[in-house]
Each structure stands twice: as structure tokens, then as C-alpha cells.
PDB file of C-alpha atoms in Angstrom:
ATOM      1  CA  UNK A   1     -14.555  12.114  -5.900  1.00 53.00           C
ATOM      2  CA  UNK A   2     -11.595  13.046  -3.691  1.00 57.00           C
ATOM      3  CA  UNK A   3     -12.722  14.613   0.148  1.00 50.00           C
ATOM      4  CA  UNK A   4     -10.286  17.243  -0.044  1.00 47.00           C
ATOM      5  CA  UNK A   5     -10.045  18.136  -3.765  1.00 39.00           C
ATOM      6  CA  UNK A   6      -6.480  19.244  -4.108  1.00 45.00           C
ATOM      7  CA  UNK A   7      -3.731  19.356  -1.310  1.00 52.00           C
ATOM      8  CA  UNK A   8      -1.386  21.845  -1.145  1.00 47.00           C
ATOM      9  CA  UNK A   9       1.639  22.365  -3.162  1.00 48.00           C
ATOM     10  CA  UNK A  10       4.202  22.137  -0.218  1.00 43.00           C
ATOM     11  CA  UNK A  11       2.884  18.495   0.513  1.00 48.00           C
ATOM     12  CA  UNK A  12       4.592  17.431  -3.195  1.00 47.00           C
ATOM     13  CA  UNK A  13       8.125  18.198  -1.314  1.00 45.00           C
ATOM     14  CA  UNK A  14       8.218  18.654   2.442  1.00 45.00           C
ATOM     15  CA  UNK A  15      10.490  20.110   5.117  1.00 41.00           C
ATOM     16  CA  UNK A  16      12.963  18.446   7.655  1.00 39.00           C
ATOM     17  CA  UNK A  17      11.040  16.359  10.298  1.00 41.00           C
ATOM     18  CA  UNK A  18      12.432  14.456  13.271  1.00 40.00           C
ATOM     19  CA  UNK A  19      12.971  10.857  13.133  1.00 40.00           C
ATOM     20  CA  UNK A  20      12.677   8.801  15.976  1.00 44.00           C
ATOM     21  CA  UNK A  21      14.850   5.198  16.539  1.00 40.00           C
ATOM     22  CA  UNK A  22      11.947   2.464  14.991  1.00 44.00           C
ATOM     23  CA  UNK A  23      13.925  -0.032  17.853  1.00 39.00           C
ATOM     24  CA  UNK A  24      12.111   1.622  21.020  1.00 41.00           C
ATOM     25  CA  UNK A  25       8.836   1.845  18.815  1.00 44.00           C
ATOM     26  CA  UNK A  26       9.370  -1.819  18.481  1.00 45.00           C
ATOM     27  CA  UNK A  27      10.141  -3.123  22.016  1.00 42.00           C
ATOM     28  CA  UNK A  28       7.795  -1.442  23.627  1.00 47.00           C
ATOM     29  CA  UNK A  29       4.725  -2.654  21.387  1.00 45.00           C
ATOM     30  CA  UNK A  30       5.783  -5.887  21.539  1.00 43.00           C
ATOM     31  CA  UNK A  31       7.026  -5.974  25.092  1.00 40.00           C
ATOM     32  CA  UNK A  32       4.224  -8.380  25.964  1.00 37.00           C
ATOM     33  CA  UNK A  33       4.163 -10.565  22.914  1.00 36.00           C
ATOM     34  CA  UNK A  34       6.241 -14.109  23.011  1.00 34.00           C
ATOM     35  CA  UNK A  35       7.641 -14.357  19.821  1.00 35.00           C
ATOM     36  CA  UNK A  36       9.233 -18.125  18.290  1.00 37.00           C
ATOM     37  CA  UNK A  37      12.146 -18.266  16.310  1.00 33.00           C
ATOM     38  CA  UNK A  38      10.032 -17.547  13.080  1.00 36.00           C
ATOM     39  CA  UNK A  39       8.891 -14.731  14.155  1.00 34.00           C
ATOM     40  CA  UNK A  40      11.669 -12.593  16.093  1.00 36.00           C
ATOM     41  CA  UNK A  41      12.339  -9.277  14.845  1.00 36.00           C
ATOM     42  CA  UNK A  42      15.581  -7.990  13.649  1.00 37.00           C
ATOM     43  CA  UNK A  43      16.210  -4.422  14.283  1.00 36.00           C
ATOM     44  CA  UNK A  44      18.291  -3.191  11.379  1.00 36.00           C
ATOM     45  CA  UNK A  45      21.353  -2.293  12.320  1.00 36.00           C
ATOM     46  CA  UNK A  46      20.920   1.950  11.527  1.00 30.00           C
ATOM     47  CA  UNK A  47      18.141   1.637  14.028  1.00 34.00           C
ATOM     48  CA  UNK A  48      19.666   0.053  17.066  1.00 36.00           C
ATOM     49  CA  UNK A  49      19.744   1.361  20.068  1.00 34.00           C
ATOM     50  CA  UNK A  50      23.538   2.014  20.159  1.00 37.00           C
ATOM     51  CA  UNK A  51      23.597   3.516  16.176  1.00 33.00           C
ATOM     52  CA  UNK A  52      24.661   7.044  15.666  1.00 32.00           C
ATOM     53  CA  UNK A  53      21.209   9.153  15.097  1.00 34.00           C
ATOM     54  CA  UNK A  54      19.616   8.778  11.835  1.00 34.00           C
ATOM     55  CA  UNK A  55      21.130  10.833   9.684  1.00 33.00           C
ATOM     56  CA  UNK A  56      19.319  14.395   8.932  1.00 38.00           C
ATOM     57  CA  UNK A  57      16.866  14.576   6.249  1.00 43.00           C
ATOM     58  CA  UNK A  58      17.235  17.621   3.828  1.00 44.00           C
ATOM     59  CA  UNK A  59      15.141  20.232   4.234  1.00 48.00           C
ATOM     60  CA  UNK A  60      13.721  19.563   0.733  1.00 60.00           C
ATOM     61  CA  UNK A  61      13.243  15.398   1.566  1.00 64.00           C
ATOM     62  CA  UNK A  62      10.494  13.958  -1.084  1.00 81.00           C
ATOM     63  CA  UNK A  63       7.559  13.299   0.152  1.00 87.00           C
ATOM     64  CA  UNK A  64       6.384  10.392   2.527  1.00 91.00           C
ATOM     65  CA  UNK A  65       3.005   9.027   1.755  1.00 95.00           C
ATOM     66  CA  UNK A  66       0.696   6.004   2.532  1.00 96.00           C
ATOM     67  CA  UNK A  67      -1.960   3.884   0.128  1.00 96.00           C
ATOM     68  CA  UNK A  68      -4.913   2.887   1.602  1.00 95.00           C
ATOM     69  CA  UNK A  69      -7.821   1.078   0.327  1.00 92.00           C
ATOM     70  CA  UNK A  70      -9.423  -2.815   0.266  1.00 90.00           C
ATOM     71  CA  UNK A  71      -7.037  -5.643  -0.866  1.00 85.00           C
ATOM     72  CA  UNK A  72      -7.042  -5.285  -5.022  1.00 87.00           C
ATOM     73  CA  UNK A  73      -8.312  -1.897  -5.170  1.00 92.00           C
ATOM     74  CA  UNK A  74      -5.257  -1.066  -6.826  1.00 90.00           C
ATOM     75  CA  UNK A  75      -2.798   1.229  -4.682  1.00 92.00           C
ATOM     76  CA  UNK A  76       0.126  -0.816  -6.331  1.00 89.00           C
ATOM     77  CA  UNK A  77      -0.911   0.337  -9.775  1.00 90.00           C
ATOM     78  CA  UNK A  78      -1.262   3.664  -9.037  1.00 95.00           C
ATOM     79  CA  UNK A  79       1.398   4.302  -5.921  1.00 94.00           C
ATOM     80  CA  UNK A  80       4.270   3.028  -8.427  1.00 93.00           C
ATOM     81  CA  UNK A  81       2.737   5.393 -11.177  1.00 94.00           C
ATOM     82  CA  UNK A  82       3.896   8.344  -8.898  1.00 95.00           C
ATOM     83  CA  UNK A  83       6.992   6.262  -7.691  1.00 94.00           C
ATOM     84  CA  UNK A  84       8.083   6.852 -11.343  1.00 93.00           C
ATOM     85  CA  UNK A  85       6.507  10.391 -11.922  1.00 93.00           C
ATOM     86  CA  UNK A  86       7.967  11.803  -8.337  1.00 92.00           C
ATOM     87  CA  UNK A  87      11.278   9.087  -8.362  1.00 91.00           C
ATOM     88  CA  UNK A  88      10.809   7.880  -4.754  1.00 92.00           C
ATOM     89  CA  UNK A  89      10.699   4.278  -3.608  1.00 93.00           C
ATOM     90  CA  UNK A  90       7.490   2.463  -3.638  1.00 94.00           C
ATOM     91  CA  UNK A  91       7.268   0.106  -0.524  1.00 93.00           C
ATOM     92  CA  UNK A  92       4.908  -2.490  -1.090  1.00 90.00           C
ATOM     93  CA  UNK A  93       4.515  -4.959   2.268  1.00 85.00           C
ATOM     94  CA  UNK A  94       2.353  -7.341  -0.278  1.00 80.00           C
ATOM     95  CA  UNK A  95       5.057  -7.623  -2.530  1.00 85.00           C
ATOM     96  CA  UNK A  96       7.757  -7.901   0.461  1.00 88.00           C
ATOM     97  CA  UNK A  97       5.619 -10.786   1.297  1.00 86.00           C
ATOM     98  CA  UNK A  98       5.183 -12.141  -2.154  1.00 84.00           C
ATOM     99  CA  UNK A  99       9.169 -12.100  -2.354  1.00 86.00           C
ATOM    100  CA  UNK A 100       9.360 -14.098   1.196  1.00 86.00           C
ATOM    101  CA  UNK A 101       7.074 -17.279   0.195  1.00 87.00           C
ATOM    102  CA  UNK A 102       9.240 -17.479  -3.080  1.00 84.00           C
ATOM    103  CA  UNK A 103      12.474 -17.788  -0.894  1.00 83.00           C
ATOM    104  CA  UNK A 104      13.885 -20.729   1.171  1.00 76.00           C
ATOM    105  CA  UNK A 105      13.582 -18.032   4.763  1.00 72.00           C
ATOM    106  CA  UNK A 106      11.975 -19.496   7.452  1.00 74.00           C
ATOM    107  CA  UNK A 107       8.787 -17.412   7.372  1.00 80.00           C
ATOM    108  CA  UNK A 108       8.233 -18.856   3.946  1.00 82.00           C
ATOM    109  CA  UNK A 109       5.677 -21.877   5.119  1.00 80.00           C
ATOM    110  CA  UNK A 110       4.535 -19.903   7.636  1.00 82.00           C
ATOM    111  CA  UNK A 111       3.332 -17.275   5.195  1.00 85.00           C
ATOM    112  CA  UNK A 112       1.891 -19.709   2.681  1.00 83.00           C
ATOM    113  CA  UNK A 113      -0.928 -20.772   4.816  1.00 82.00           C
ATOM    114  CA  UNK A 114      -1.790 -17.414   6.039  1.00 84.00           C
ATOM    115  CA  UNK A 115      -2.124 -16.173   2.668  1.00 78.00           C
ATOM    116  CA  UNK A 116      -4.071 -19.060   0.976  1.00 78.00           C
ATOM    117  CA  UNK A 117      -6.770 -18.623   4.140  1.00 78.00           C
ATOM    118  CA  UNK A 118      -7.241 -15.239   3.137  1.00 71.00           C
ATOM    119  CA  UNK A 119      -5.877 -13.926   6.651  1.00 77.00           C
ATOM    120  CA  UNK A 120      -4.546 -10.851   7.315  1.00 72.00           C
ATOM    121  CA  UNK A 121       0.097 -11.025   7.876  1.00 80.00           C
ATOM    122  CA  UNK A 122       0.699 -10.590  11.768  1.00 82.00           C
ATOM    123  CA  UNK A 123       2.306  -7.288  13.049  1.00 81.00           C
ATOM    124  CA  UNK A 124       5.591  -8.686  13.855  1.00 81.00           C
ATOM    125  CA  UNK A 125       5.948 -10.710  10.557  1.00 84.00           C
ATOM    126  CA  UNK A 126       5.118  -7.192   8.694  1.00 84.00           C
ATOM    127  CA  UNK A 127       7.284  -4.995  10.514  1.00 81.00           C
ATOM    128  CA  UNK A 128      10.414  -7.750  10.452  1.00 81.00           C
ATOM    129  CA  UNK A 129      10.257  -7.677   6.529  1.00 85.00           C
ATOM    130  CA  UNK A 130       9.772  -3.676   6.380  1.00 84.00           C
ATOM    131  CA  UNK A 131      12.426  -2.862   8.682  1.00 80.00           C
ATOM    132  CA  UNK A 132      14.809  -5.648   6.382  1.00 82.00           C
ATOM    133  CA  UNK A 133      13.474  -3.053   3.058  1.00 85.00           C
ATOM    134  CA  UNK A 134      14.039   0.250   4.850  1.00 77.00           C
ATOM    135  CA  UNK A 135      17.740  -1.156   5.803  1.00 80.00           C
ATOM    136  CA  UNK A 136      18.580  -1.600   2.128  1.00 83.00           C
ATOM    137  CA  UNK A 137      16.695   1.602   1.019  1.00 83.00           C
ATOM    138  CA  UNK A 138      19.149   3.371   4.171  1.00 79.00           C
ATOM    139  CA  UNK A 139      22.226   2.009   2.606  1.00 84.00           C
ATOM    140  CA  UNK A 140      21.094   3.025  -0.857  1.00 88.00           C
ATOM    141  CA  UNK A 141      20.462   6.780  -0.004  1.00 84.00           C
ATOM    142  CA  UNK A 142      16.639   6.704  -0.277  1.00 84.00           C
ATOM    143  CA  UNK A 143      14.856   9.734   0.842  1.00 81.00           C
ATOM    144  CA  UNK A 144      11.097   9.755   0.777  1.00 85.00           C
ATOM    145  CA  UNK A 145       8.542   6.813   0.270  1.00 90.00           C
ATOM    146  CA  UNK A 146       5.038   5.595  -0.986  1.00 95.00           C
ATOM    147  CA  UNK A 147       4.130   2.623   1.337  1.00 94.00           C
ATOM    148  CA  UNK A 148       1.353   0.273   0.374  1.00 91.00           C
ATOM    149  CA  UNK A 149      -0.245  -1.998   2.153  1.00 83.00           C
ATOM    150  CA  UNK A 150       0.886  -0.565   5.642  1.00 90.00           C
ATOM    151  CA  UNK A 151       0.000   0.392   8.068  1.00 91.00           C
ATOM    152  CA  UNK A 152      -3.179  -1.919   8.228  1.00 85.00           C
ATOM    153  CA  UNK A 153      -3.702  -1.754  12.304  1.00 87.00           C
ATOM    154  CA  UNK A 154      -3.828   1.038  14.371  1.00 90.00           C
ATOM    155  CA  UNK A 155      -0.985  -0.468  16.521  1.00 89.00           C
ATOM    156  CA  UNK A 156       1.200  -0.264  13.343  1.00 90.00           C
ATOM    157  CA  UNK A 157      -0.291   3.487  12.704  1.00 92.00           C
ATOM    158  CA  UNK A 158       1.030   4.505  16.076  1.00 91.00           C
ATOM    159  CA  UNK A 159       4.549   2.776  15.280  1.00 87.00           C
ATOM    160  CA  UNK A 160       4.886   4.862  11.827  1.00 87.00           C
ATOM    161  CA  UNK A 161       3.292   7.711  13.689  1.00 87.00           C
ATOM    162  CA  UNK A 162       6.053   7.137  15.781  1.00 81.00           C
ATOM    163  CA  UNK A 163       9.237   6.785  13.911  1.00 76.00           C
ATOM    164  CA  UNK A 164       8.915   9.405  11.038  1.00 78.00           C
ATOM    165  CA  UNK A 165       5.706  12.031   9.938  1.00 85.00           C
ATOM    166  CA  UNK A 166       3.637  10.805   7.459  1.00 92.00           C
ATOM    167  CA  UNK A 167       2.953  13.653   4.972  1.00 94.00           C
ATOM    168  CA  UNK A 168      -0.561  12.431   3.496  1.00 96.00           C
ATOM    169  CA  UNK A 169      -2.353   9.376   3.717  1.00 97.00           C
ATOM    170  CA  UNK A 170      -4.445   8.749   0.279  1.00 97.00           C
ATOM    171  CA  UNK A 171      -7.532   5.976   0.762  1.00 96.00           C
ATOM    172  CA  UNK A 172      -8.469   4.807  -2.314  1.00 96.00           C
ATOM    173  CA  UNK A 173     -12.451   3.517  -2.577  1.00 93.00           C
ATOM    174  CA  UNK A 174     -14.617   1.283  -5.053  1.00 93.00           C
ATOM    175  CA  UNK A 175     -17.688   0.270  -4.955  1.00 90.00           C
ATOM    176  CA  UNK A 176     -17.504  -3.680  -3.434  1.00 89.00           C
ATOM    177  CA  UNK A 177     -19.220  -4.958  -6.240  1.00 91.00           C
ATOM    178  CA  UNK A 178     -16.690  -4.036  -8.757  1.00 92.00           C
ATOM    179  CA  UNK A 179     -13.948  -4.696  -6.275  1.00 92.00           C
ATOM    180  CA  UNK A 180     -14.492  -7.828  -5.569  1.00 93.00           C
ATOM    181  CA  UNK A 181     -15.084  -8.952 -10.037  1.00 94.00           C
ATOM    182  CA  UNK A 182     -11.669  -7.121 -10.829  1.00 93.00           C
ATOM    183  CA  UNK A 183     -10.248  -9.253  -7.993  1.00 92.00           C
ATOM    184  CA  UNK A 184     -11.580 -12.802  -9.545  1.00 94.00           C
ATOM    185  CA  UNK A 185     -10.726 -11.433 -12.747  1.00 95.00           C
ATOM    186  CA  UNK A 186      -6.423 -10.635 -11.831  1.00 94.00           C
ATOM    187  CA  UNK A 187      -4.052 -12.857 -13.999  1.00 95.00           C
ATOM    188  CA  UNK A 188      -0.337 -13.476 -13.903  1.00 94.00           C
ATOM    189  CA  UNK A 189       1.722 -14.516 -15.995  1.00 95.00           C
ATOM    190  CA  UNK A 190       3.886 -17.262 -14.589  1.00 94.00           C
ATOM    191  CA  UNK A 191       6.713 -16.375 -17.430  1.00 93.00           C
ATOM    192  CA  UNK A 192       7.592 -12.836 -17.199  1.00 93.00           C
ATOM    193  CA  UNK A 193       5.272 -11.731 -14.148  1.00 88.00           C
ATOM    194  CA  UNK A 194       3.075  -9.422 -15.670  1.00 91.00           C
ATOM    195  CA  UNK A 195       0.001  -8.217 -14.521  1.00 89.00           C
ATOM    196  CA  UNK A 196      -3.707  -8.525 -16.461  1.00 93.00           C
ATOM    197  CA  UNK A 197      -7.387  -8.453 -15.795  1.00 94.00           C
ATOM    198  CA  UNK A 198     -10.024 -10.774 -17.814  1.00 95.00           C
ATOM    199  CA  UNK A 199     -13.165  -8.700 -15.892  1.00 94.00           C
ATOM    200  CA  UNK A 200     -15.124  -6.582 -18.039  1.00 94.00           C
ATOM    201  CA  UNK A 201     -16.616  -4.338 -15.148  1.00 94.00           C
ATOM    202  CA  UNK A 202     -19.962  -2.258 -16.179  1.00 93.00           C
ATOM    203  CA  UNK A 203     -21.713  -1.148 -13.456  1.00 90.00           C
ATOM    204  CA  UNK A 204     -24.673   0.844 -13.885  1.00 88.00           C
ATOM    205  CA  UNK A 205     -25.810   3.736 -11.921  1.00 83.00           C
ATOM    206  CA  UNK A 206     -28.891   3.736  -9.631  1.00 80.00           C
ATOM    207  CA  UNK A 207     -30.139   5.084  -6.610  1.00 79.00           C
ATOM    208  CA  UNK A 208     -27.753   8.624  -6.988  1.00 76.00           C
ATOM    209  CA  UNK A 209     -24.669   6.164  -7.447  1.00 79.00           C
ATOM    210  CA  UNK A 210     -22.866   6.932 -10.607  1.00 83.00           C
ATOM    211  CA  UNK A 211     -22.252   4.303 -12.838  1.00 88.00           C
ATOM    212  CA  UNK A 212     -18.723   2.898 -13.483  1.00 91.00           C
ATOM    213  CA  UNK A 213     -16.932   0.865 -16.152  1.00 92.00           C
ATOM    214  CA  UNK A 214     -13.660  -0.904 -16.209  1.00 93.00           C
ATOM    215  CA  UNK A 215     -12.359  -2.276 -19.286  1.00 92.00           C
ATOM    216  CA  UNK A 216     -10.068  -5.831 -19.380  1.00 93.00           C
ATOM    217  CA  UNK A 217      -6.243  -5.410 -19.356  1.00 92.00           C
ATOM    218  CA  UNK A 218      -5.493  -8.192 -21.796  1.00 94.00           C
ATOM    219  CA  UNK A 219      -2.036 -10.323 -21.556  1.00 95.00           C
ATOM    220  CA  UNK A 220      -0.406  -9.603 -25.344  1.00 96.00           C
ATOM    221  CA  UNK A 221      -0.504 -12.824 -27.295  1.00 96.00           C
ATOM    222  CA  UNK A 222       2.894 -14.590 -26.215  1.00 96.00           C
ATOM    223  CA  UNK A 223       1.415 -14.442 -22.242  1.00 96.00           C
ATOM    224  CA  UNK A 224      -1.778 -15.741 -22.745  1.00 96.00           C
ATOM    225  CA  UNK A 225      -0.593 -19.667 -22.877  1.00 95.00           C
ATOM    226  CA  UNK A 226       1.228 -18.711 -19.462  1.00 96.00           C
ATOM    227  CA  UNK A 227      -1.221 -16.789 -17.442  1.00 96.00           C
ATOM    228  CA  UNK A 228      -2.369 -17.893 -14.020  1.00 96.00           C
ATOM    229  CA  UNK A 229      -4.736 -16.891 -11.092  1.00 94.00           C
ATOM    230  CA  UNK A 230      -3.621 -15.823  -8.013  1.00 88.00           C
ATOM    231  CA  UNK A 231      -4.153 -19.057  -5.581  1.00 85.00           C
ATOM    232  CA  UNK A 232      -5.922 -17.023  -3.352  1.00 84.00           C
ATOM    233  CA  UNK A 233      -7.871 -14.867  -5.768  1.00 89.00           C
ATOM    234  CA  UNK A 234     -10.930 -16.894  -4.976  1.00 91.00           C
ATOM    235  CA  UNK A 235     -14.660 -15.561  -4.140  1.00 92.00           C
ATOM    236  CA  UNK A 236     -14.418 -17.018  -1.050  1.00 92.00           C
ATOM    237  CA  UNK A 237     -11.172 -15.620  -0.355  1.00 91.00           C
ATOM    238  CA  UNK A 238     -11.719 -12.616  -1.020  1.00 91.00           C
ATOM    239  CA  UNK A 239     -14.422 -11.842   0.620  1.00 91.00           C
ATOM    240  CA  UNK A 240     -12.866 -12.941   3.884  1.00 91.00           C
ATOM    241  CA  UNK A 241     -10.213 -10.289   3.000  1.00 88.00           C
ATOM    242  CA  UNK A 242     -12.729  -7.661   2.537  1.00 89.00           C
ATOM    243  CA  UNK A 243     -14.195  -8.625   5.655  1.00 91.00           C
ATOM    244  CA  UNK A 244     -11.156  -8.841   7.588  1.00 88.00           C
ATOM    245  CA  UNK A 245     -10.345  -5.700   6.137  1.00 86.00           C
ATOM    246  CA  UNK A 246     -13.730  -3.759   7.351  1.00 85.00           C
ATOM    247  CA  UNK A 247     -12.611  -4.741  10.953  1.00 86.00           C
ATOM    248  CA  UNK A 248      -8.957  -4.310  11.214  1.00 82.00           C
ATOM    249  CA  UNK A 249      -8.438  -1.565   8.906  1.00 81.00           C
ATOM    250  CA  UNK A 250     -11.133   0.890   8.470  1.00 85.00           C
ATOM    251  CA  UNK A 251     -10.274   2.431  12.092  1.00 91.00           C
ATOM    252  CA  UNK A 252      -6.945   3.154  10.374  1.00 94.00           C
ATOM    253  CA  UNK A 253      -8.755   5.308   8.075  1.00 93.00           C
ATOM    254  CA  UNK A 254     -10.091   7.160  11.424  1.00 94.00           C
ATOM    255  CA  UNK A 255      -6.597   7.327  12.505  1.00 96.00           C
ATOM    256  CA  UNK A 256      -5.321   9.618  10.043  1.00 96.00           C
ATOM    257  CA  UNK A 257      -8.877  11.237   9.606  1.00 96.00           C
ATOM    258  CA  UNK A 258      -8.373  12.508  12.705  1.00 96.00           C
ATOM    259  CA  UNK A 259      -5.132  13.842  11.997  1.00 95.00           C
ATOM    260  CA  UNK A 260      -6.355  15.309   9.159  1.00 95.00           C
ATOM    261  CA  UNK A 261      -3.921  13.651   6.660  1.00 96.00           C
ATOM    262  CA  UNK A 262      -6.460  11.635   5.008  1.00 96.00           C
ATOM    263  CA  UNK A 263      -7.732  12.214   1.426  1.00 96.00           C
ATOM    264  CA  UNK A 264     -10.389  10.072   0.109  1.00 95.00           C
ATOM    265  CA  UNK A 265     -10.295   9.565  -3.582  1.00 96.00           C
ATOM    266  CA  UNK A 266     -13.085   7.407  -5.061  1.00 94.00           C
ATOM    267  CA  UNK A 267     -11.906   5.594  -8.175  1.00 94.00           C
ATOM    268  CA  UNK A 268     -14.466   6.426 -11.237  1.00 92.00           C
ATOM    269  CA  UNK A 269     -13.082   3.450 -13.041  1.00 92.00           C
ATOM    270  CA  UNK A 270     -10.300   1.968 -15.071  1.00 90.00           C
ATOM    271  CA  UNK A 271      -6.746   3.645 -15.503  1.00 90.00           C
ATOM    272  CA  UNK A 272      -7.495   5.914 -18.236  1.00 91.00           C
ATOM    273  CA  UNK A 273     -10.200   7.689 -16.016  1.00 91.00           C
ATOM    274  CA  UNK A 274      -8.682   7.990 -12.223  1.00 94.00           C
ATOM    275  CA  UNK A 275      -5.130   8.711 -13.558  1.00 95.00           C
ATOM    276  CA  UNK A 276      -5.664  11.794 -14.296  1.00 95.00           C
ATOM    277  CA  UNK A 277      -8.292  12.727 -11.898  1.00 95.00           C
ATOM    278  CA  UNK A 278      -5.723  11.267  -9.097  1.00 96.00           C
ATOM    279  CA  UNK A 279      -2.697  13.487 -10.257  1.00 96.00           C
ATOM    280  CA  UNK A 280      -5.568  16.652  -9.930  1.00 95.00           C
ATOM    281  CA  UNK A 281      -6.425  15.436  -6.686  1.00 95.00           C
ATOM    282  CA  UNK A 282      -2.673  15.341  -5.608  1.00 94.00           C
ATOM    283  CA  UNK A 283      -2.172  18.220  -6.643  1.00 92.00           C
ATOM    284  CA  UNK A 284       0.352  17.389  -9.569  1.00 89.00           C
ATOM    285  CA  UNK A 285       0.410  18.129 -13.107  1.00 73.00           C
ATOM    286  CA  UNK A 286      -1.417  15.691 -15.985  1.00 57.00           C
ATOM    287  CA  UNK A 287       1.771  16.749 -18.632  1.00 55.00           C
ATOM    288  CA  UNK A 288       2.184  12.838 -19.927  1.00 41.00           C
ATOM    289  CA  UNK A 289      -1.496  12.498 -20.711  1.00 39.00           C
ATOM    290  CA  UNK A 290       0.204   9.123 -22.575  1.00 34.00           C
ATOM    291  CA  UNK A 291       0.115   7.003 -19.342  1.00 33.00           C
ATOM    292  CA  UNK A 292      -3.065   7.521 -18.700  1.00 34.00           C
ATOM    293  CA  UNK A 293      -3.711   5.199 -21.390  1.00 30.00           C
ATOM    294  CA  UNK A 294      -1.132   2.838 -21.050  1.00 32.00           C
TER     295      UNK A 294
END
């Protein structure tokens, strides 16, 4: 199930750390990249070089995690559970994306035909539109995080490493089989944005692998005229994700395996059976046994 089967208590709330300016982190990695007008990245202005310091975490900051895992594995479901449960931001750099192509910015076309190839968003584009979210989380107050969906390189690992310590690093697995039908079975609806799954996964077990089954999330009956498929949720598609994935991202996984941050949590199936095993895992309390089933 999970490598490490429970991490310690002081990981759920950590101690001060020292945070270094994300602008020096920035020049230097892309010191020998041309960038166009698209592309240039804004330093937020708490980061600058001239800025007053960052100011000093508490000692008792929440916690600062990262979601791993294959593209539709599911680290937004479950990261914003425990944004709710532990009330710290969730920082999704898919969603940060998502929220660029449906503006008028000039990444927006740019974007569009990255994502609909199934490619994998450029450093600089990523780390523009997560230094714009950790600007507005500054000026809000926000202490802690939950990022998904970064880093995805080892070049952005080292800038993270770089800036602020990473507290744990949780991979989430599932088998590719049953990845890849929950990601051709993803709905939306294009009314209220909602999120469902037509896939009825049942996978059985063989050769020492346990079986696994994942029941439908259906759209209630007023969504079900509106609900839509990701353009880019294709079989094609996807599997040029996973494979990009396998490439770029696995030696991420290495990267914080070797820092010993990593826990590897292999999902047993829907909701209503990781949930809880997750929040053992992490070390947290299953008191609401209600959302597992929700």
C-alpha cells in the first residue's frame, strides 16, 4: 500500500524553515534560455531582488506538501480533501493552466495547442503562472500548501528545493490499465463545472496483483444534458501523457526518494476505499468517516 506506512506526527505541523528569494532560483536556471514576449517571467513583486526578506514563518507554519502521480490519477481529488480537512491552500498548476486558456492573456493560444497534443507545459510557462498564485496567496496571509501537479522536472525540483523545504512528497500509483479507463471515462459539466466519471473499473487480480474496482461517479440528473469530455481526454492523448510522463517525471520521484521525503501510496480503488487508507497513511485521523463516501 503506502512505502512508509505512517509518517510522523510532527510532519502534520512543522517548524520554522528558511526561505530563500524564488528570483535568484529563477535567473540562474533560466540564464541560458531566450524567452519571447509570451513567455517572460514576472517575478512577483515580494520576491524581487530589492524586497524586504520574506517575512518569517511561525514556528508552527502548516505543512508544505507535494502530489505526485500520472496525469488523472487523482491528486486533485484527494490533495483538496486535506486542503479542507488541514485548511491550507491547494495549488493546482493544472487548474492554474485551465484558468489561463479560459482568459484573453497572451499565453492563452499558446497553451491551447500544447494541451490538445497531449504535451507536457514548459518550465517557464509553469513557474510564471505559480509565482502569479503564490503572489496572491502572499498578500492573503497563506501559510502552508499542497501543490499538485508540480514539480514535474527535476530542474523545477531543484527550484522548490531551492526556495522553501518541502515537508513530504506523497506519489500516488494505479495500475495503467485502470488509469488510463478512468481517464476516457472523466466528464464535465459545461454548466456548473462539476466533476464525474462514466468508467465502471473492475479489474481482476492475477499474477500476485490484487484486484481493484472503481465504481462510476454519476452527474445528478439536471447535469447529465450538459456534460462534456475533456478535449484532450482521448486514448491517444493520453497515452502520450503517460508516456511523456514515464520520461520527464518519474526521475522526480528519485529526487525526493533520495531525500527521503517520498511516500508511495498505491490507490486500492475508488474514494470510499483510499480515503481512509490515505488519512492512515498520513498519519491523520479517519473522524468524518462521511466523506469517505461522498
Amino acid at each position: 500500500m503506502a512505502v512508509l506506512s505512517r509518517i510522523p506526527k510532527t510532519l502534520t505541523r512543522t517548524t520554522t524553515s528558511s526561505i530563500k528569494p524564488l528570483s535568484s532560483y529563477i535567473s540562474r536556471s533560466f540564464s541560458s534560455t531566450t524567452l519571447n514576449s509570451e513567455t517572460d517571467l514576472k517575478v512577483p513583486s515580494f520576491l524581487s531582488r530589492n524586497s524586504p526578506p520574506l517575512r518569517q514563518e511561525p514556528k508552527d507554519r502548516n505543512v508544505q506538501w507535494v502530489f505526485l502521480g500520472c496525469p488523472g490519477v487523482g491528486k486533485g481529488t484527494y490533495a483538496s480533501r486535506l486542503s479542507s480537512r488541514l485548511g491550507i491552500p491547494h495549488i493546482a498548476t493544472g487548474d492554474l493552466v485551465r484558468e489561463e486558456l479560459n482568459s484573453s492573456g497572451t499565453l492563452s493560444s499558446q497553451l491551447k495547442e500544447i494541451v490538445n497534443q497531449g504535451k507536457l507545459v514548459s518550465d517557464e510557462i509553469i513557474i510564471s503562472l505559480l509565482s502569479k498564485r503564490l503572489e496572491a496567496g502572499e498578500a492573503k496571509g497563506e501559510s502552508g500548501f499542497i501543490l499538485d501537479g508540480f514539480p514535474r522536472t527535476i530542474r523545477q525540483a531543484e527550484i522548490l528545493e531551492g526556495v522553501t523545504d518541502v515537508d513530504l512528497v506523497v506519489n500516488l500509483k494505479l495500475r495503467e490499465e485502470a488509469l488510463l479507463a478512468k481517464c476516457l471515462g472523466r466528464r464535465i459539466c459545461s454548466h456548473c463545472g462539476g466533476n464525474y466519471n462514466i468508467a465502471c473499473i473492475d479489474i481482476k487480480g492475477e499474477n500476485g496483483k490484487p484486484g481493484i474496482y472503481m465504481a462510476p461517479l454519476p452527474a445528478p440528473p439536471q447535469c447529465v444534458p450538459n456534460l462534456i469530455q475533456r478535449a484532450d481526454d482521448t486514448e491517444e492523448v493520453v497515452k502520450e501523457r503517460l508516456r511523456i510522463y514515464n520520461e520527464t517525471s518519474r526521475p522526480v520521484e528519485e529526487f525526493y526518494r533520495n531525500r527521503r521525503k517520498l511516500l508511495e501510496f498505491e490507490l486500492p480503488g475508488g474514494i470510499p476505499e483510499a480515503w481512509p487508507k490515505l488519512l492512515e497513511a498520513l498519519n491523520l485521523d479517519h473522524k468524518d468517516k462521511h466523506i469517505a463516501a461522498a
